[in-house]
Amino acid sequence: MLTTLAVIGLAFSLDLLIGEPPTAAHPVAWFGRLVGAVDRQWSADERRQRLVGVGIAALTPLVPAVVAAGAVLAAATLHPMGGGVAAALVLFLTTSLRSLLELTEDVVAATDGDLDRARERVRGLVGRDTATLSADELRSAAVESAGENLADGFVATLVPFAVLAPISLPAAAAVAAWIKGVNTLDSMLGYPSKPVGTASAHLDDFVMHLPARLAAASIAVAAADPFALARARQWARAPPSPNSGWPMATLACALPVRLEKAGVYVLNPDSALPTVADGERAVTLVGRAAVVSIAAAIVLAVIVSGSPALESVGRRIAEVGHG
């Protein structure tokens, strides 16, 4: 359990100190090149494209998972602390908090007098056309993305890592890398216009079901407004994604503000679009929600480490790894 705490602590210390590594040196970007290579017309038949997509969704995320587990195992053989350091690096590389908060804060600040910069910077958060968005709409886009990315860029890898780390660090690293691979596949291929990405989109919907709701609960707890989650239920299914609406709607209710993607969805419609002050409060609230998520992950890790049955499983996995 102490090793798990140390690994999580090191990972988020690195995030606070470094933020995102340069794109050229980021393993997620390397995986993105692999996804780019398979993102092509494999067949003129749409059904065959979807079948190929099933194979891509099933096999491609295994690549980072195997690499991550192998790196942790290899590091552990070199030094007793090596496995923990390698696992912390994997968790650091598969989560993103500081860069998310800084970019959101930058967009919100730029909406107060520099809309060109705000439109340029918000492209790092959202994929929509930003050319005609007003200052209010740009702030809405940034706040929405902060809530959604708390789920898929932070909670989704942190929680399963923390649950598996007391059992097996290689397994924890593998699942974090696998989930990050699934998220990356969805972000690059999961569009209705790309039949090859249909399976990836469905897989991401399945994987993100619980993390999205955990992120929403963390936002409600961080806001000291547990009923925000209940109020958000009526709008959580408004976005096309079955999961992203939960953290976004909860954030909208907790602030409270209206969050809107024109022609697609409106969350908490009785409130006004976010002001600069609202955007700043959103950044603070998402940061606090991340701390709540870390605390929840640690509690889960403590529960797992105290389970005799799971401890036995962990010993068996370790024996297989050393074998």
XYZ file of C-alpha atoms in Angstrom:
323
model
C 0.000 0.000 0.000
C 2.876 2.381 0.784
C 4.330 1.651 -2.637
C 0.995 2.499 -4.259
C 0.798 5.803 -2.385
C 4.379 6.645 -3.317
C 3.741 5.833 -6.983
C 0.589 7.982 -7.137
C 2.349 10.781 -5.284
C 5.320 10.724 -7.653
C 3.058 10.699 -10.723
C 1.149 13.790 -9.688
C 4.249 15.561 -8.436
C 5.616 15.160 -11.957
C 2.381 16.542 -13.379
C 2.538 19.597 -11.119
C 6.222 20.200 -11.868
C 6.355 19.369 -15.584
C 2.855 19.313 -17.021
C 2.643 17.788 -20.482
C 5.920 16.548 -21.991
C 6.727 17.914 -25.480
C 4.580 16.313 -28.171
C 7.588 14.835 -29.960
C 8.596 13.003 -26.765
C 5.115 11.988 -25.616
C 4.223 8.275 -25.911
C 0.565 9.204 -26.473
C 1.648 11.130 -29.564
C 3.627 8.091 -30.709
C 0.517 5.971 -30.314
C -1.379 8.608 -32.264
C 0.933 7.995 -35.210
C 0.033 4.305 -35.075
C -3.658 5.207 -35.079
C -3.052 7.546 -37.995
C -1.494 4.692 -39.932
C -4.590 2.483 -39.566
C -6.993 5.351 -40.222
C -7.510 4.734 -43.919
C -9.862 3.224 -46.448
C -9.346 -0.509 -46.050
C -12.324 -1.388 -48.228
C -14.900 0.395 -50.356
C -17.574 -1.584 -48.516
C -18.744 0.178 -45.338
C -19.514 -3.103 -43.572
C -15.965 -4.333 -44.145
C -14.625 -1.033 -42.892
C -16.561 -1.573 -39.673
C -15.227 -5.128 -39.368
C -11.668 -3.880 -39.783
C -12.478 -1.309 -37.133
C -13.385 -4.085 -34.706
C -9.902 -5.520 -35.106
C -8.329 -2.097 -34.674
C -10.314 -1.461 -31.481
C -9.472 -4.905 -30.089
C -5.761 -4.988 -30.905
C -4.350 -1.474 -31.133
C -4.760 -0.447 -27.446
C -2.928 -3.633 -26.465
C 0.272 -2.148 -27.892
C 0.696 0.582 -25.234
C -0.579 -1.817 -22.567
C 2.098 -4.409 -23.353
C 4.812 -1.762 -23.608
C 3.814 -0.216 -20.265
C 3.693 -3.545 -18.433
C 6.985 -4.615 -20.004
C 8.670 -1.367 -18.988
C 7.570 -1.777 -15.351
C 8.704 -5.411 -15.255
C 12.053 -4.553 -16.852
C 12.657 -1.644 -14.478
C 11.829 -3.839 -11.469
C 14.522 -6.324 -12.483
C 17.124 -3.555 -12.656
C 16.447 -2.023 -9.231
C 14.031 -2.734 -6.356
C 12.529 0.761 -6.756
C 12.632 0.685 -10.531
C 9.195 -0.847 -10.970
C 7.546 1.829 -8.843
C 9.292 4.655 -10.691
C 8.348 3.191 -14.074
C 4.727 2.729 -12.983
C 4.630 6.336 -11.775
C 5.916 7.497 -15.162
C 3.163 5.521 -16.895
C 0.497 7.098 -14.674
C 2.012 10.541 -15.255
C 1.976 10.060 -19.022
C -1.592 8.732 -19.106
C -3.141 11.504 -17.000
C -3.255 15.229 -17.551
C -4.329 17.826 -15.014
C -1.997 20.805 -14.909
C -2.041 21.335 -18.678
C -5.855 21.019 -18.755
C -6.328 23.620 -16.021
C -3.724 25.987 -17.472
C -5.182 25.827 -20.979
C -8.728 26.337 -19.697
C -7.590 29.285 -17.597
C -5.733 30.752 -20.580
C -8.822 30.535 -22.812
C -11.050 32.100 -20.172
C -8.614 34.986 -19.599
C -8.209 35.585 -23.337
C -11.970 36.002 -23.805
C -11.614 39.281 -21.930
C -10.184 41.349 -24.795
C -8.307 38.917 -27.073
C -10.873 36.738 -28.838
C -8.443 35.725 -31.595
C -6.142 34.181 -29.008
C -9.086 32.573 -27.220
C -10.307 31.017 -30.478
C -6.826 29.718 -31.261
C -6.172 28.333 -27.780
C -9.583 26.679 -27.337
C -8.782 24.415 -30.299
C -6.571 22.502 -27.889
C -9.686 21.651 -25.901
C -12.527 21.220 -28.415
C -12.960 20.063 -31.987
C -15.821 22.397 -32.959
C -15.513 25.341 -35.359
C -14.509 28.308 -33.195
C -14.289 31.025 -35.867
C -17.665 32.602 -35.075
C -17.971 31.841 -31.356
C -18.622 34.775 -29.037
C -16.676 35.353 -25.813
C -19.473 33.702 -23.807
C -19.548 30.703 -26.158
C -15.766 30.334 -26.016
C -15.882 30.277 -22.228
C -18.674 27.707 -22.375
C -16.594 25.500 -24.678
C -13.597 25.729 -22.352
C -15.618 24.933 -19.220
C -17.381 22.021 -20.932
C -14.046 20.558 -21.984
C -12.593 20.956 -18.496
C -15.417 18.853 -17.074
C -15.260 16.225 -19.809
C -11.470 15.933 -19.692
C -11.505 15.522 -15.930
C -13.256 12.223 -16.687
C -11.384 10.881 -19.699
C -8.005 12.515 -19.125
C -7.706 11.946 -15.395
C -10.251 9.793 -13.560
C -10.445 7.117 -16.274
C -6.807 6.069 -15.847
C -6.235 7.053 -12.211
C -8.954 4.929 -10.598
C -8.226 1.553 -12.257
C -4.499 2.163 -11.763
C -5.043 2.750 -8.030
C -7.244 -0.334 -7.728
C -4.726 -2.624 -9.440
C -1.488 -1.133 -8.084
C -1.634 -2.917 -4.684
C -2.095 -6.189 -6.583
C 0.384 -5.708 -9.436
C 2.188 -2.582 -10.662
C 2.693 -4.019 -14.182
C -1.041 -4.749 -14.406
C -1.869 -1.247 -13.145
C 0.429 0.318 -15.725
C -1.018 -1.880 -18.455
C -4.642 -0.960 -17.725
C -3.826 2.767 -17.547
C -2.033 2.610 -20.900
C -4.828 0.510 -22.418
C -7.508 3.001 -21.365
C -5.454 5.903 -22.690
C -5.138 3.984 -25.949
C -8.922 3.492 -26.113
C -9.500 7.219 -25.464
C -7.002 8.161 -28.169
C -8.608 5.794 -30.663
C -12.001 7.345 -30.003
C -10.704 10.911 -30.287
C -9.106 10.147 -33.666
C -11.481 7.614 -35.213
C -14.771 7.812 -33.322
C -16.734 9.944 -35.768
C -19.937 8.996 -37.642
C -18.136 9.796 -40.897
C -15.529 7.102 -40.181
C -16.987 3.575 -40.239
C -13.558 2.215 -39.299
C -13.918 3.988 -35.968
C -17.390 2.753 -35.001
C -16.071 -0.056 -32.798
C -13.566 2.279 -31.162
C -16.346 4.723 -30.297
C -18.493 1.975 -28.768
C -15.534 0.634 -26.791
C -14.789 4.093 -25.423
C -18.461 4.522 -24.453
C -18.228 1.285 -22.459
C -14.897 2.130 -20.817
C -15.972 5.659 -19.871
C -19.335 4.730 -18.344
C -18.087 4.602 -14.746
C -15.274 7.236 -14.903
C -17.673 9.877 -16.264
C -20.032 9.353 -13.363
C -17.200 9.245 -10.825
C -15.910 12.549 -12.222
C -19.407 14.040 -11.920
C -19.651 12.880 -8.316
C -16.207 14.363 -7.588
C -17.345 17.713 -8.985
C -20.443 17.673 -6.786
C -18.394 16.820 -3.686
C -15.756 19.448 -4.506
C -18.497 22.052 -4.880
C -20.005 21.008 -1.534
C -23.233 20.622 -3.495
C -24.166 16.913 -3.579
C -27.521 17.739 -5.146
C -25.770 19.140 -8.225
C -25.405 15.573 -9.449
C -29.120 14.938 -9.020
C -30.027 18.181 -10.802
C -27.650 17.297 -13.636
C -29.492 14.061 -14.423
C -32.101 15.827 -16.570
C -29.426 17.184 -18.952
C -26.719 14.519 -18.684
C -28.038 12.671 -21.727
C -28.438 15.765 -23.900
C -24.990 15.503 -25.569
C -24.587 12.801 -28.256
C -22.010 11.018 -26.094
C -23.655 8.797 -23.464
C -21.007 9.770 -20.901
C -19.601 13.280 -21.419
C -22.853 14.917 -20.355
C -22.498 13.749 -16.751
C -19.426 15.762 -15.693
C -20.371 18.685 -17.952
C -23.946 18.938 -16.660
C -22.826 18.540 -13.037
C -20.270 21.313 -13.506
C -22.945 23.510 -15.099
C -25.294 22.943 -12.149
C -22.607 23.400 -9.499
C -21.349 26.766 -10.807
C -24.274 27.459 -11.859
C -24.004 28.408 -15.549
C -25.470 27.426 -18.896
C -23.170 25.366 -21.100
C -24.106 25.179 -24.752
C -22.901 23.773 -28.050
C -25.072 25.523 -30.601
C -27.440 23.183 -32.391
C -26.293 20.161 -30.369
C -27.125 20.542 -26.653
C -27.835 22.981 -23.847
C -27.027 22.143 -20.220
C -28.703 23.941 -17.304
C -30.585 26.239 -19.719
C -32.154 28.481 -17.063
C -28.760 29.988 -16.168
C -26.586 32.403 -18.151
C -23.506 31.498 -20.154
C -20.299 31.697 -18.071
C -18.647 35.019 -17.315
C -14.884 35.343 -16.877
C -15.382 34.947 -13.117
C -17.450 31.814 -13.710
C -14.697 30.405 -15.909
C -12.122 31.045 -13.211
C -14.336 29.339 -10.630
C -14.732 26.393 -13.003
C -10.954 25.949 -13.188
C -10.729 26.005 -9.387
C -13.638 23.586 -9.024
C -12.221 21.079 -11.526
C -8.880 21.223 -9.703
C -10.621 20.478 -6.408
C -12.594 17.679 -8.042
C -9.302 16.140 -9.175
C -8.115 16.142 -5.542
C -11.382 14.465 -4.520
C -10.798 11.858 -7.241
C -7.286 11.173 -5.961
C -8.618 10.735 -2.429
C -11.309 8.351 -3.669
C -8.736 6.375 -5.651
C -6.534 6.040 -2.576
C -9.488 4.808 -0.505
C -10.185 2.157 -3.147
C -6.517 1.162 -3.123
C -6.618 0.781 0.675
C -9.704 -1.432 0.405
C -8.055 -3.604 -2.240
C -4.801 -3.905 -0.306
C -6.732 -5.071 2.755
C -8.510 -7.882 0.919
C -6.874 -11.293 1.585
C -8.313 -12.767 -1.623
C -6.947 -9.961 -3.770
C -3.630 -10.092 -1.941
C -3.372 -13.765 -2.920
C -4.119 -12.852 -6.533
C -1.381 -10.233 -6.379
C 1.152 -12.782 -5.153
C 0.230 -15.129 -7.990
C 0.592 -12.351 -10.561
C 3.976 -11.415 -9.104
C 5.124 -15.020 -9.269
C 4.090 -15.223 -12.933
C 5.884 -11.959 -13.683
C 9.101 -13.034 -12.012
C 8.819 -16.424 -13.661
